[in-house]
Every structure is written in structure tokens, then in C-alpha cells.
């Protein structure tokens, strides 16, 4: 029986009777993949739209949970996740000079299937692994009080002895 791979980070599952006497290399690589999937961070320099790939049986940028994007693409760019059938969770810090759109590769971006992360912002995002119709959603709560036309408090406001001033 040939090796197979886990569905989300590509950990190798050697087939029965395979790799006699050499399985240690595969096991060590698998532990590196697990470590990367749990706590890995990748610094990625962006010059334009870019694929973020997870490779079966090896470490890769797409298997990290934290992505720090840098560079000067100059205009909105796409971070295209592949393979498209893998469920993903990323915390992304966009330190570039442009907005990042997170989508699955081959999917045309829209607000209903991708996430935009403005320059200088961070977001936690999750992808459903839905293939050619896969969707990324933001897990980061909206905190834009300047542009929110009807902000609401979830409880009492304590002004700590200060005044609220209206223009």
C-alpha cells in the first residue's frame, strides 16, 4: 500500500510495510510539519499576487499558522491558497503598502468568498477547503469606530471621571 497524506497539512502516512529501516526520516519530517502547523511563522516578501502552497510530505509556507507579509506591491494583491481542498486557519499581519485579498487559488475574489486585510492591519482568517468554490472568512471582529455609522456598546460605558465631548 502506498503512502497517503493528511488532508490539511500533508503529513505523510506511510503504507503498511513501506520504508522499512528508513521510516525515521519520514517521521522527523512529519514532526516538523506538525510543529509548523501548530506554531509556525513565515515572513513572506510580497511583490504582487502570490500563491501560498502546502506541499504533501514537506514543510512549506502554507502550513504555517502565522504569516507576516512585507514588501511594496503598490496595489491590491491576492494571497492565493492552494491546494484548494484544504481547510486553513491563518493569522496574517499585512506589513505591505497595499491591501491583501486572501482567497483560494482559482477563485475570483468577492466579499462573500475572500477576506481583505488593509495595509498595516492584522486578521485571523479561516478557509473551508471547498475546492473551486472555497470560501475564506474573517474571524477578526470589526473595530472600525471611525467609519461605523451606528456603533453599539455591549455594556455600560465607564468614562473613568472623564467627559465625552461632542463636536
CSV table of N, CA and C in Angstrom, one decimal:
chain,number,residue,atom,x,y,z
A,1,UNK,N,0.9,-1.2,0.0
A,1,UNK,CA,0.0,0.0,0.0
A,1,UNK,C,0.9,1.2,0.0
A,2,UNK,N,0.6,2.2,-0.9
A,2,UNK,CA,1.4,3.4,-1.0
A,2,UNK,C,1.1,4.4,0.1
A,3,UNK,N,2.0,5.3,0.4
A,3,UNK,CA,1.8,6.4,1.3
A,3,UNK,C,0.6,7.2,0.9
A,4,UNK,N,-0.1,7.8,1.9
A,4,UNK,CA,-1.1,8.8,1.7
A,4,UNK,C,-0.8,10.0,2.6
A,5,UNK,N,-1.5,11.0,2.5
A,5,UNK,CA,-1.2,12.3,3.2
A,5,UNK,C,-2.4,12.8,3.9
A,6,UNK,N,-2.2,13.5,5.1
A,6,UNK,CA,-3.4,14.1,5.8
A,6,UNK,C,-3.9,15.2,4.9
A,7,UNK,N,-5.2,15.5,5.1
A,7,UNK,CA,-5.9,16.4,4.2
A,7,UNK,C,-5.6,17.9,4.4
A,8,UNK,N,-5.1,18.3,5.5
A,8,UNK,CA,-4.9,19.8,5.7
A,8,UNK,C,-3.5,20.3,5.7
A,9,UNK,N,-2.5,19.5,6.2
A,9,UNK,CA,-1.1,19.9,6.2
A,9,UNK,C,-0.2,19.0,5.6
A,10,UNK,N,-0.6,17.9,5.0
A,10,UNK,CA,0.2,17.0,4.2
A,10,UNK,C,1.2,16.1,5.0
A,11,UNK,N,0.8,15.7,6.2
A,11,UNK,CA,1.6,14.8,6.9
A,11,UNK,C,1.6,13.4,6.2
A,12,UNK,N,2.7,12.8,6.0
A,12,UNK,CA,2.8,11.5,5.3
A,12,UNK,C,2.4,10.4,6.2
A,13,UNK,N,1.5,9.5,5.7
A,13,UNK,CA,1.1,8.3,6.4
A,13,UNK,C,1.6,7.1,5.6
A,14,UNK,N,2.8,6.6,6.0
A,14,UNK,CA,3.4,5.5,5.2
A,14,UNK,C,2.5,4.3,5.1
A,15,UNK,N,2.5,3.7,3.9
A,15,UNK,CA,1.7,2.5,3.8
A,15,UNK,C,2.3,1.3,4.5
A,16,UNK,N,1.5,0.3,4.8
A,16,UNK,CA,1.9,-0.8,5.6
A,16,UNK,C,3.1,-1.5,4.9
A,17,UNK,N,4.1,-1.7,5.6
A,17,UNK,CA,5.3,-2.4,5.1
A,17,UNK,C,6.3,-1.5,4.3
A,18,UNK,N,5.9,-0.2,4.1
A,18,UNK,CA,6.8,0.7,3.4
A,18,UNK,C,7.9,1.2,4.3
A,19,UNK,N,8.9,1.7,3.7
A,19,UNK,CA,10.0,2.4,4.3
A,19,UNK,C,10.7,1.6,5.4
A,20,UNK,N,10.8,0.3,5.3
A,20,UNK,CA,11.5,-0.5,6.3
A,20,UNK,C,12.9,0.0,6.5
A,21,UNK,N,13.3,0.3,7.7
A,21,UNK,CA,14.6,0.8,8.1
A,21,UNK,C,14.9,2.3,7.7
A,22,UNK,N,13.9,3.0,7.1
A,22,UNK,CA,14.1,4.4,6.7
A,22,UNK,C,13.0,5.3,7.2
A,23,UNK,N,12.0,4.7,8.0
A,23,UNK,CA,10.9,5.5,8.4
A,23,UNK,C,11.2,6.7,9.3
A,24,UNK,N,12.4,6.7,9.9
A,24,UNK,CA,12.8,7.7,10.8
A,24,UNK,C,12.8,9.1,10.1
A,25,UNK,N,13.3,9.1,8.9
A,25,UNK,CA,13.3,10.4,8.1
A,25,UNK,C,11.9,10.9,7.9
A,26,UNK,N,11.0,10.1,7.5
A,26,UNK,CA,9.6,10.5,7.3
A,26,UNK,C,9.0,11.0,8.6
A,27,UNK,N,9.3,10.2,9.7
A,27,UNK,CA,8.7,10.6,11.0
A,27,UNK,C,9.2,12.0,11.4
A,28,UNK,N,10.5,12.2,11.2
A,28,UNK,CA,11.1,13.5,11.6
A,28,UNK,C,10.5,14.7,10.8
A,29,UNK,N,10.3,14.4,9.5
A,29,UNK,CA,9.7,15.4,8.6
A,29,UNK,C,8.2,15.7,9.1
A,30,UNK,N,7.5,14.6,9.5
A,30,UNK,CA,6.2,14.8,9.9
A,30,UNK,C,6.1,15.6,11.2
A,31,UNK,N,7.1,15.4,12.1
A,31,UNK,CA,7.1,16.2,13.3
A,31,UNK,C,7.4,17.7,13.0
A,32,UNK,N,8.2,17.9,12.0
A,32,UNK,CA,8.5,19.3,11.6
A,32,UNK,C,7.2,19.9,11.0
A,33,UNK,N,6.4,19.2,10.3
A,33,UNK,CA,5.1,19.6,9.7
A,33,UNK,C,4.2,19.9,10.8
A,34,UNK,N,4.1,19.1,11.8
A,34,UNK,CA,3.2,19.3,12.9
A,34,UNK,C,3.6,20.5,13.7
A,35,UNK,N,4.8,20.7,14.0
A,35,UNK,CA,5.3,21.9,14.7
A,35,UNK,C,5.0,23.1,13.9
A,36,UNK,N,5.2,23.1,12.6
A,36,UNK,CA,4.9,24.3,11.7
A,36,UNK,C,3.4,24.6,11.8
A,37,UNK,N,2.6,23.5,11.7
A,37,UNK,CA,1.1,23.7,11.6
A,37,UNK,C,0.6,24.3,13.0
A,38,UNK,N,1.2,23.9,14.1
A,38,UNK,CA,0.8,24.4,15.4
A,38,UNK,C,1.3,25.8,15.7
A,39,UNK,N,2.5,26.1,15.4
A,39,UNK,CA,3.1,27.3,15.9
A,39,UNK,C,4.0,28.0,14.8
A,40,UNK,N,4.0,27.6,13.6
A,40,UNK,CA,4.9,28.1,12.6
A,40,UNK,C,4.6,29.5,12.2
A,41,UNK,N,5.6,30.3,11.9
A,41,UNK,CA,5.5,31.7,11.4
A,41,UNK,C,6.4,31.8,10.2
A,42,UNK,N,5.8,32.5,9.2
A,42,UNK,CA,6.5,32.7,7.9
A,42,UNK,C,6.6,34.2,7.6
A,43,UNK,N,7.7,34.7,7.3
A,43,UNK,CA,7.9,36.0,6.8
A,43,UNK,C,7.9,35.9,5.2
A,44,UNK,N,6.9,36.6,4.6
A,44,UNK,CA,6.8,36.4,3.1
A,44,UNK,C,6.9,37.8,2.5
A,45,UNK,N,7.8,38.0,1.6
A,45,UNK,CA,8.0,39.2,0.9
A,45,UNK,C,7.1,39.2,-0.3
A,46,UNK,N,6.3,40.2,-0.4
A,46,UNK,CA,5.2,40.3,-1.5
A,46,UNK,C,5.7,41.4,-2.5
A,47,UNK,N,5.6,41.0,-3.8
A,47,UNK,CA,5.8,42.0,-4.9
A,47,UNK,C,4.6,42.1,-5.8
A,48,UNK,N,3.7,41.2,-5.6
A,48,UNK,CA,2.4,41.2,-6.4
A,48,UNK,C,1.6,40.0,-5.9
A,49,UNK,N,0.6,39.6,-6.6
A,49,UNK,CA,-0.2,38.4,-6.2
A,49,UNK,C,0.7,37.2,-6.0
A,50,UNK,N,0.4,36.4,-5.1
A,50,UNK,CA,1.3,35.2,-4.8
A,50,UNK,C,0.5,34.0,-4.3
A,51,UNK,N,1.0,32.8,-4.7
A,51,UNK,CA,0.4,31.6,-4.3
A,51,UNK,C,1.0,31.2,-2.9
A,52,UNK,N,0.2,30.7,-2.0
A,52,UNK,CA,0.6,30.2,-0.7
A,52,UNK,C,0.3,28.7,-0.7
A,53,UNK,N,1.3,27.9,-0.8
A,53,UNK,CA,1.1,26.4,-1.1
A,53,UNK,C,1.5,25.6,0.1
A,54,UNK,N,0.7,24.5,0.3
A,54,UNK,CA,1.1,23.5,1.3
A,54,UNK,C,1.4,22.2,0.5
A,55,UNK,N,2.6,21.7,0.7
A,55,UNK,CA,3.1,20.6,-0.1
A,55,UNK,C,3.0,19.3,0.8
A,56,UNK,N,2.5,18.2,0.2
A,56,UNK,CA,2.4,16.9,0.9
A,56,UNK,C,3.8,16.5,1.2
A,57,UNK,N,4.0,16.0,2.5
A,57,UNK,CA,5.3,15.4,2.9
A,57,UNK,C,6.4,16.3,3.1
A,58,UNK,N,6.2,17.6,3.1
A,58,UNK,CA,7.3,18.5,3.4
A,58,UNK,C,6.8,19.8,4.0
A,59,UNK,N,7.7,20.5,4.7
A,59,UNK,CA,7.4,21.8,5.2
A,59,UNK,C,7.2,22.8,4.1
A,60,UNK,N,6.3,23.8,4.3
A,60,UNK,CA,6.0,24.8,3.2
A,60,UNK,C,5.3,26.0,3.9
A,61,UNK,N,5.4,27.2,3.2
A,61,UNK,CA,4.9,28.4,3.8
A,61,UNK,C,3.4,28.3,4.1
A,62,UNK,N,2.6,27.5,3.3
A,62,UNK,CA,1.2,27.4,3.5
A,62,UNK,C,0.8,26.6,4.7
A,63,UNK,N,1.7,25.9,5.4
A,63,UNK,CA,1.4,25.1,6.5
A,63,UNK,C,1.6,25.9,7.8
A,64,UNK,N,2.2,27.1,7.8
A,64,UNK,CA,2.3,28.0,9.0
A,64,UNK,C,1.0,28.5,9.4
A,65,UNK,N,0.9,28.9,10.7
A,65,UNK,CA,-0.4,29.5,11.2
A,65,UNK,C,-0.3,31.0,11.2
A,66,UNK,N,0.9,31.5,11.3
A,66,UNK,CA,1.1,33.0,11.3
A,66,UNK,C,1.9,33.4,10.1
A,67,UNK,N,1.4,34.4,9.4
A,67,UNK,CA,2.0,34.9,8.2
A,67,UNK,C,2.3,36.4,8.3
A,68,UNK,N,3.5,36.8,8.2
A,68,UNK,CA,3.8,38.3,8.2
A,68,UNK,C,4.2,38.6,6.8
A,69,UNK,N,3.4,39.5,6.2
A,69,UNK,CA,3.6,39.9,4.8
A,69,UNK,C,4.4,41.2,4.8
A,70,UNK,N,5.4,41.3,4.0
A,70,UNK,CA,6.2,42.6,3.8
A,70,UNK,C,6.4,42.8,2.4
A,71,UNK,N,6.9,44.0,2.0
A,71,UNK,CA,7.2,44.3,0.6
A,71,UNK,C,6.4,45.5,0.2
A,72,UNK,N,6.5,45.8,-1.1
A,72,UNK,CA,5.9,47.0,-1.7
A,72,UNK,C,5.2,46.7,-3.0
A,73,UNK,N,4.1,45.9,-2.9
A,73,UNK,CA,3.4,45.6,-4.2
A,73,UNK,C,2.8,46.8,-4.9
A,74,UNK,N,2.5,47.9,-4.2
A,74,UNK,CA,2.0,49.1,-4.8
A,74,UNK,C,0.5,49.1,-5.0
A,75,UNK,N,-0.1,48.0,-5.1
A,75,UNK,CA,-1.6,47.9,-5.4
A,75,UNK,C,-2.1,46.6,-4.7
A,76,UNK,N,-3.5,46.6,-4.6
A,76,UNK,CA,-4.1,45.4,-4.0
A,76,UNK,C,-3.6,44.1,-4.6
A,77,UNK,N,-3.2,43.2,-3.8
A,77,UNK,CA,-2.7,41.9,-4.3
A,77,UNK,C,-3.5,40.7,-3.7
A,78,UNK,N,-3.4,39.6,-4.3
A,78,UNK,CA,-4.1,38.4,-3.8
A,78,UNK,C,-3.1,37.4,-3.2
A,79,UNK,N,-3.4,36.8,-2.1
A,79,UNK,CA,-2.7,35.7,-1.5
A,79,UNK,C,-3.6,34.5,-1.8
A,80,UNK,N,-3.2,33.7,-2.7
A,80,UNK,CA,-4.0,32.6,-3.3
A,80,UNK,C,-3.5,31.3,-2.6
A,81,UNK,N,-4.4,30.7,-1.8
A,81,UNK,CA,-4.1,29.5,-1.1
A,81,UNK,C,-4.4,28.2,-1.9
A,82,UNK,N,-3.4,27.3,-2.0
A,82,UNK,CA,-3.5,26.1,-2.7
A,82,UNK,C,-2.8,25.0,-1.9
A,83,UNK,N,-3.3,23.8,-2.0
A,83,UNK,CA,-4.4,23.2,-2.7
A,83,UNK,C,-5.7,23.8,-2.1
A,84,UNK,N,-6.7,23.8,-2.9
A,84,UNK,CA,-8.0,24.4,-2.6
A,84,UNK,C,-8.9,23.5,-1.7
A,85,UNK,N,-8.5,22.3,-1.6
A,85,UNK,CA,-9.4,21.4,-0.8
A,85,UNK,C,-8.9,21.2,0.7
A,86,UNK,N,-8.0,22.1,1.1
A,86,UNK,CA,-7.5,22.1,2.5
A,86,UNK,C,-8.2,23.1,3.3
A,87,UNK,N,-8.7,22.7,4.5
A,87,UNK,CA,-9.2,23.7,5.5
A,87,UNK,C,-8.0,24.4,6.1
A,88,UNK,N,-8.1,25.7,6.2
A,88,UNK,CA,-6.9,26.5,6.7
A,88,UNK,C,-7.3,27.5,7.8
A,89,UNK,N,-6.4,27.8,8.6
A,89,UNK,CA,-6.5,28.9,9.6
A,89,UNK,C,-5.2,29.7,9.6
A,90,UNK,N,-5.3,31.0,9.4
A,90,UNK,CA,-4.1,31.8,9.4
A,90,UNK,C,-4.4,33.1,10.3
A,91,UNK,N,-3.3,33.5,10.9
A,91,UNK,CA,-3.3,34.9,11.4
A,91,UNK,C,-2.3,35.6,10.6
A,92,UNK,N,-2.8,36.7,9.9
A,92,UNK,CA,-2.0,37.4,8.9
A,92,UNK,C,-1.8,38.8,9.3
A,93,UNK,N,-0.5,39.3,9.3
A,93,UNK,CA,-0.2,40.7,9.5
A,93,UNK,C,0.3,41.2,8.2
A,94,UNK,N,-0.4,42.2,7.7
A,94,UNK,CA,-0.1,42.8,6.4
A,94,UNK,C,0.8,44.0,6.6
A,95,UNK,N,2.1,43.9,6.5
A,95,UNK,CA,3.0,45.0,6.7
A,95,UNK,C,3.4,45.5,5.3
A,96,UNK,N,2.7,45.2,4.2
A,96,UNK,CA,3.0,45.8,2.9
A,96,UNK,C,2.4,47.2,2.8
A,97,UNK,N,2.5,47.8,1.6
A,97,UNK,CA,2.0,49.1,1.3
A,97,UNK,C,0.6,49.0,0.6
A,98,UNK,N,0.0,47.8,0.6
A,98,UNK,CA,-1.2,47.6,-0.2
A,98,UNK,C,-2.2,46.6,0.5
A,99,UNK,N,-3.4,46.6,0.1
A,99,UNK,CA,-4.4,45.7,0.7
A,99,UNK,C,-4.2,44.3,0.1
A,100,UNK,N,-4.3,43.3,1.0
A,100,UNK,CA,-4.2,41.9,0.7
A,100,UNK,C,-5.5,41.3,0.6
A,101,UNK,N,-5.8,40.5,-0.4
A,101,UNK,CA,-7.0,39.7,-0.5
A,101,UNK,C,-6.7,38.2,-0.4
A,102,UNK,N,-7.2,37.6,0.6
A,102,UNK,CA,-7.0,36.2,0.9
A,102,UNK,C,-8.1,35.3,0.2
A,103,UNK,N,-7.7,34.4,-0.7
A,103,UNK,CA,-8.7,33.6,-1.4
A,103,UNK,C,-8.1,32.3,-1.7
A,104,UNK,N,-8.9,31.3,-2.2
A,104,UNK,CA,-8.4,30.1,-2.7
A,104,UNK,C,-7.9,30.3,-4.1
A,105,UNK,N,-6.9,29.6,-4.6
A,105,UNK,CA,-6.4,29.8,-5.9
A,105,UNK,C,-7.5,29.3,-6.9
A,106,UNK,N,-7.7,30.1,-8.0
A,106,UNK,CA,-8.7,29.8,-9.0
A,106,UNK,C,-10.0,30.4,-8.7
A,107,UNK,N,-10.2,31.0,-7.5
A,107,UNK,CA,-11.5,31.6,-7.1
A,107,UNK,C,-11.4,33.1,-7.4
A,108,UNK,N,-12.4,33.7,-8.1
A,108,UNK,CA,-12.4,35.2,-8.3
A,108,UNK,C,-12.9,35.8,-7.0
A,109,UNK,N,-12.1,36.8,-6.5
A,109,UNK,CA,-12.4,37.4,-5.2
A,109,UNK,C,-13.7,38.1,-5.3
A,110,UNK,N,-14.4,38.0,-4.2
A,110,UNK,CA,-15.6,38.8,-3.8
A,110,UNK,C,-15.7,38.9,-2.3
A,111,UNK,N,-16.4,39.8,-1.8
A,111,UNK,CA,-16.5,40.0,-0.3
A,111,UNK,C,-17.2,38.7,0.3
A,112,UNK,N,-17.9,37.9,-0.5
A,112,UNK,CA,-18.5,36.7,0.1
A,112,UNK,C,-17.6,35.5,0.1
A,113,UNK,N,-16.5,35.5,-0.6
A,113,UNK,CA,-15.6,34.3,-0.7
A,113,UNK,C,-14.2,34.6,-0.3
A,114,UNK,N,-13.9,35.8,0.1
A,114,UNK,CA,-12.5,36.1,0.5
A,114,UNK,C,-12.4,37.2,1.6
A,115,UNK,N,-11.2,37.5,2.0
A,115,UNK,CA,-11.1,38.5,3.1
A,115,UNK,C,-10.1,39.5,2.6
A,116,UNK,N,-10.4,40.8,2.9
A,116,UNK,CA,-9.4,41.9,2.6
A,116,UNK,C,-8.8,42.3,3.9
A,117,UNK,N,-7.4,42.4,3.8
A,117,UNK,CA,-6.7,42.9,5.0
A,117,UNK,C,-5.9,44.2,4.6
A,118,UNK,N,-6.4,45.3,5.0
A,118,UNK,CA,-5.7,46.6,4.6
A,118,UNK,C,-4.2,46.6,5.1
A,119,UNK,N,-3.5,47.5,4.4
A,119,UNK,CA,-2.1,47.7,4.8
A,119,UNK,C,-2.0,48.1,6.3
A,120,UNK,N,-1.1,47.5,7.0
A,120,UNK,CA,-0.9,47.8,8.4
A,120,UNK,C,-1.8,47.1,9.4
A,121,UNK,N,-2.7,46.3,8.8
A,121,UNK,CA,-3.7,45.6,9.7
A,121,UNK,C,-3.4,44.1,9.8
A,122,UNK,N,-4.0,43.5,10.8
A,122,UNK,CA,-3.9,42.0,11.0
A,122,UNK,C,-5.3,41.4,11.0
A,123,UNK,N,-5.4,40.2,10.7
A,123,UNK,CA,-6.6,39.5,10.7
A,123,UNK,C,-6.4,38.0,10.9
A,124,UNK,N,-7.4,37.4,11.6
A,124,UNK,CA,-7.4,35.9,11.7
A,124,UNK,C,-8.5,35.5,10.6
A,125,UNK,N,-8.1,34.5,9.8
A,125,UNK,CA,-8.9,34.1,8.7
A,125,UNK,C,-9.0,32.5,8.7
A,126,UNK,N,-10.1,32.0,8.2
A,126,UNK,CA,-10.3,30.6,8.1
A,126,UNK,C,-10.9,30.3,6.7
A,127,UNK,N,-10.4,29.2,6.1
A,127,UNK,CA,-10.9,28.7,4.8
A,127,UNK,C,-11.5,27.4,5.0
A,128,UNK,N,-12.6,27.1,4.2
A,128,UNK,CA,-13.4,25.9,4.4
A,128,UNK,C,-12.9,24.7,3.5
A,129,UNK,N,-11.9,24.9,2.7
A,129,UNK,CA,-11.4,23.8,1.9
A,129,UNK,C,-12.4,23.3,0.8
A,130,UNK,N,-13.2,24.2,0.4
A,130,UNK,CA,-14.3,23.9,-0.6
A,130,UNK,C,-13.9,23.8,-2.0
A,131,UNK,N,-12.6,23.7,-2.3
A,131,UNK,CA,-12.2,23.5,-3.7
A,131,UNK,C,-12.4,24.7,-4.5
A,132,UNK,N,-12.9,24.6,-5.8
A,132,UNK,CA,-13.0,25.7,-6.7
A,132,UNK,C,-14.1,26.7,-6.2
A,133,UNK,N,-14.9,26.4,-5.2
A,133,UNK,CA,-15.8,27.3,-4.7
A,133,UNK,C,-15.6,27.6,-3.2
A,134,UNK,N,-14.3,27.4,-2.8
A,134,UNK,CA,-13.9,27.6,-1.4
A,134,UNK,C,-14.0,29.0,-1.0
A,135,UNK,N,-14.2,29.1,0.3
A,135,UNK,CA,-14.5,30.5,0.9
A,135,UNK,C,-13.6,30.7,2.1
A,136,UNK,N,-13.0,31.9,2.2
A,136,UNK,CA,-12.3,32.4,3.3
A,136,UNK,C,-13.2,33.4,4.0
A,137,UNK,N,-13.2,33.3,5.4
A,137,UNK,CA,-14.0,34.2,6.2
A,137,UNK,C,-13.0,34.8,7.3
A,138,UNK,N,-13.3,36.0,7.7
A,138,UNK,CA,-12.6,36.7,8.8
A,138,UNK,C,-13.1,36.3,10.1
A,139,UNK,N,-12.2,36.0,11.0
A,139,UNK,CA,-12.6,35.7,12.4
A,139,UNK,C,-12.3,36.9,13.3
A,140,UNK,N,-11.8,38.0,12.7
A,140,UNK,CA,-11.4,39.2,13.5
A,140,UNK,C,-12.6,40.1,13.6
A,141,UNK,N,-13.0,40.5,14.8
A,141,UNK,CA,-14.1,41.4,15.0
A,141,UNK,C,-13.8,42.7,14.4
A,142,UNK,N,-14.9,43.4,13.8
A,142,UNK,CA,-14.7,44.7,13.3
A,142,UNK,C,-14.5,45.7,14.4
A,143,UNK,N,-13.5,46.5,14.3
A,143,UNK,CA,-13.2,47.5,15.3
A,143,UNK,C,-13.1,48.9,14.8
A,144,UNK,N,-13.6,49.1,13.6
A,144,UNK,CA,-13.6,50.4,12.9
A,144,UNK,C,-14.7,51.4,13.4
A,145,UNK,N,-14.4,52.1,14.5
A,145,UNK,CA,-15.4,53.0,15.1
A,145,UNK,C,-15.5,54.3,14.3
A,146,UNK,N,-14.4,54.7,13.5
A,146,UNK,CA,-14.5,55.9,12.7
A,146,UNK,C,-15.5,55.8,11.6
A,147,UNK,N,-15.6,54.7,10.9
A,147,UNK,CA,-16.5,54.6,9.8
A,147,UNK,C,-17.8,53.8,10.1
A,148,UNK,N,-17.9,53.3,11.3
A,148,UNK,CA,-19.1,52.6,11.7
A,148,UNK,C,-20.2,53.7,12.0
A,149,UNK,N,-21.3,53.6,11.2
A,149,UNK,CA,-22.4,54.6,11.3
A,149,UNK,C,-23.3,54.4,12.5
A,150,UNK,N,-23.2,53.3,13.1
A,150,UNK,CA,-24.0,53.0,14.3
A,150,UNK,C,-23.3,52.1,15.3
A,151,UNK,N,-22.2,52.6,15.8
A,151,UNK,CA,-21.5,51.7,16.8
A,151,UNK,C,-22.4,51.5,18.0
A,152,UNK,N,-22.2,50.3,18.6
A,152,UNK,CA,-23.0,49.9,19.8
A,152,UNK,C,-22.1,49.3,20.8
A,153,UNK,N,-22.4,49.6,22.1
A,153,UNK,CA,-21.7,49.0,23.2
A,153,UNK,C,-22.4,47.8,23.7
A,154,UNK,N,-21.6,46.8,24.1
A,154,UNK,CA,-22.2,45.6,24.6
A,154,UNK,C,-22.5,45.7,26.1
A,155,UNK,N,-22.2,46.8,26.7
A,155,UNK,CA,-22.5,47.0,28.2
A,155,UNK,C,-22.3,48.5,28.5
A,156,UNK,N,-22.2,48.7,29.8
A,156,UNK,CA,-22.1,50.1,30.3
A,156,UNK,C,-20.8,50.7,29.9
A,157,UNK,N,-20.8,52.0,29.7
A,157,UNK,CA,-19.5,52.7,29.4
A,157,UNK,C,-19.1,53.4,30.6
A,158,UNK,N,-17.9,53.1,31.1
A,158,UNK,CA,-17.3,53.7,32.2
A,158,UNK,C,-16.2,54.7,31.7
A,159,UNK,N,-16.5,56.0,31.9
A,159,UNK,CA,-15.6,57.1,31.4
A,159,UNK,C,-14.5,57.4,32.4
A,160,UNK,N,-14.4,56.7,33.5
A,160,UNK,CA,-13.3,56.9,34.5
A,160,UNK,C,-13.2,58.4,34.9
A,161,UNK,N,-14.3,59.1,35.1
A,161,UNK,CA,-14.2,60.5,35.6
A,161,UNK,C,-13.9,61.5,34.5
A,162,UNK,N,-13.9,61.0,33.2
A,162,UNK,CA,-13.6,61.9,32.1
A,162,UNK,C,-15.0,62.3,31.4
A,163,UNK,N,-15.0,63.3,30.5
A,163,UNK,CA,-16.2,63.7,29.8
A,163,UNK,C,-16.1,63.2,28.4
A,164,UNK,N,-17.3,63.0,27.8
A,164,UNK,CA,-17.4,62.7,26.4
A,164,UNK,C,-17.8,64.0,25.7
A,165,UNK,N,-17.0,64.4,24.8
A,165,UNK,CA,-17.2,65.7,24.1
A,165,UNK,C,-17.7,65.5,22.7
A,166,UNK,N,-18.7,66.2,22.4
A,166,UNK,CA,-19.3,66.1,21.0
A,166,UNK,C,-18.9,67.3,20.3
A,167,UNK,N,-18.6,67.2,19.0
A,167,UNK,CA,-18.2,68.4,18.2
A,167,UNK,C,-19.4,69.1,17.7
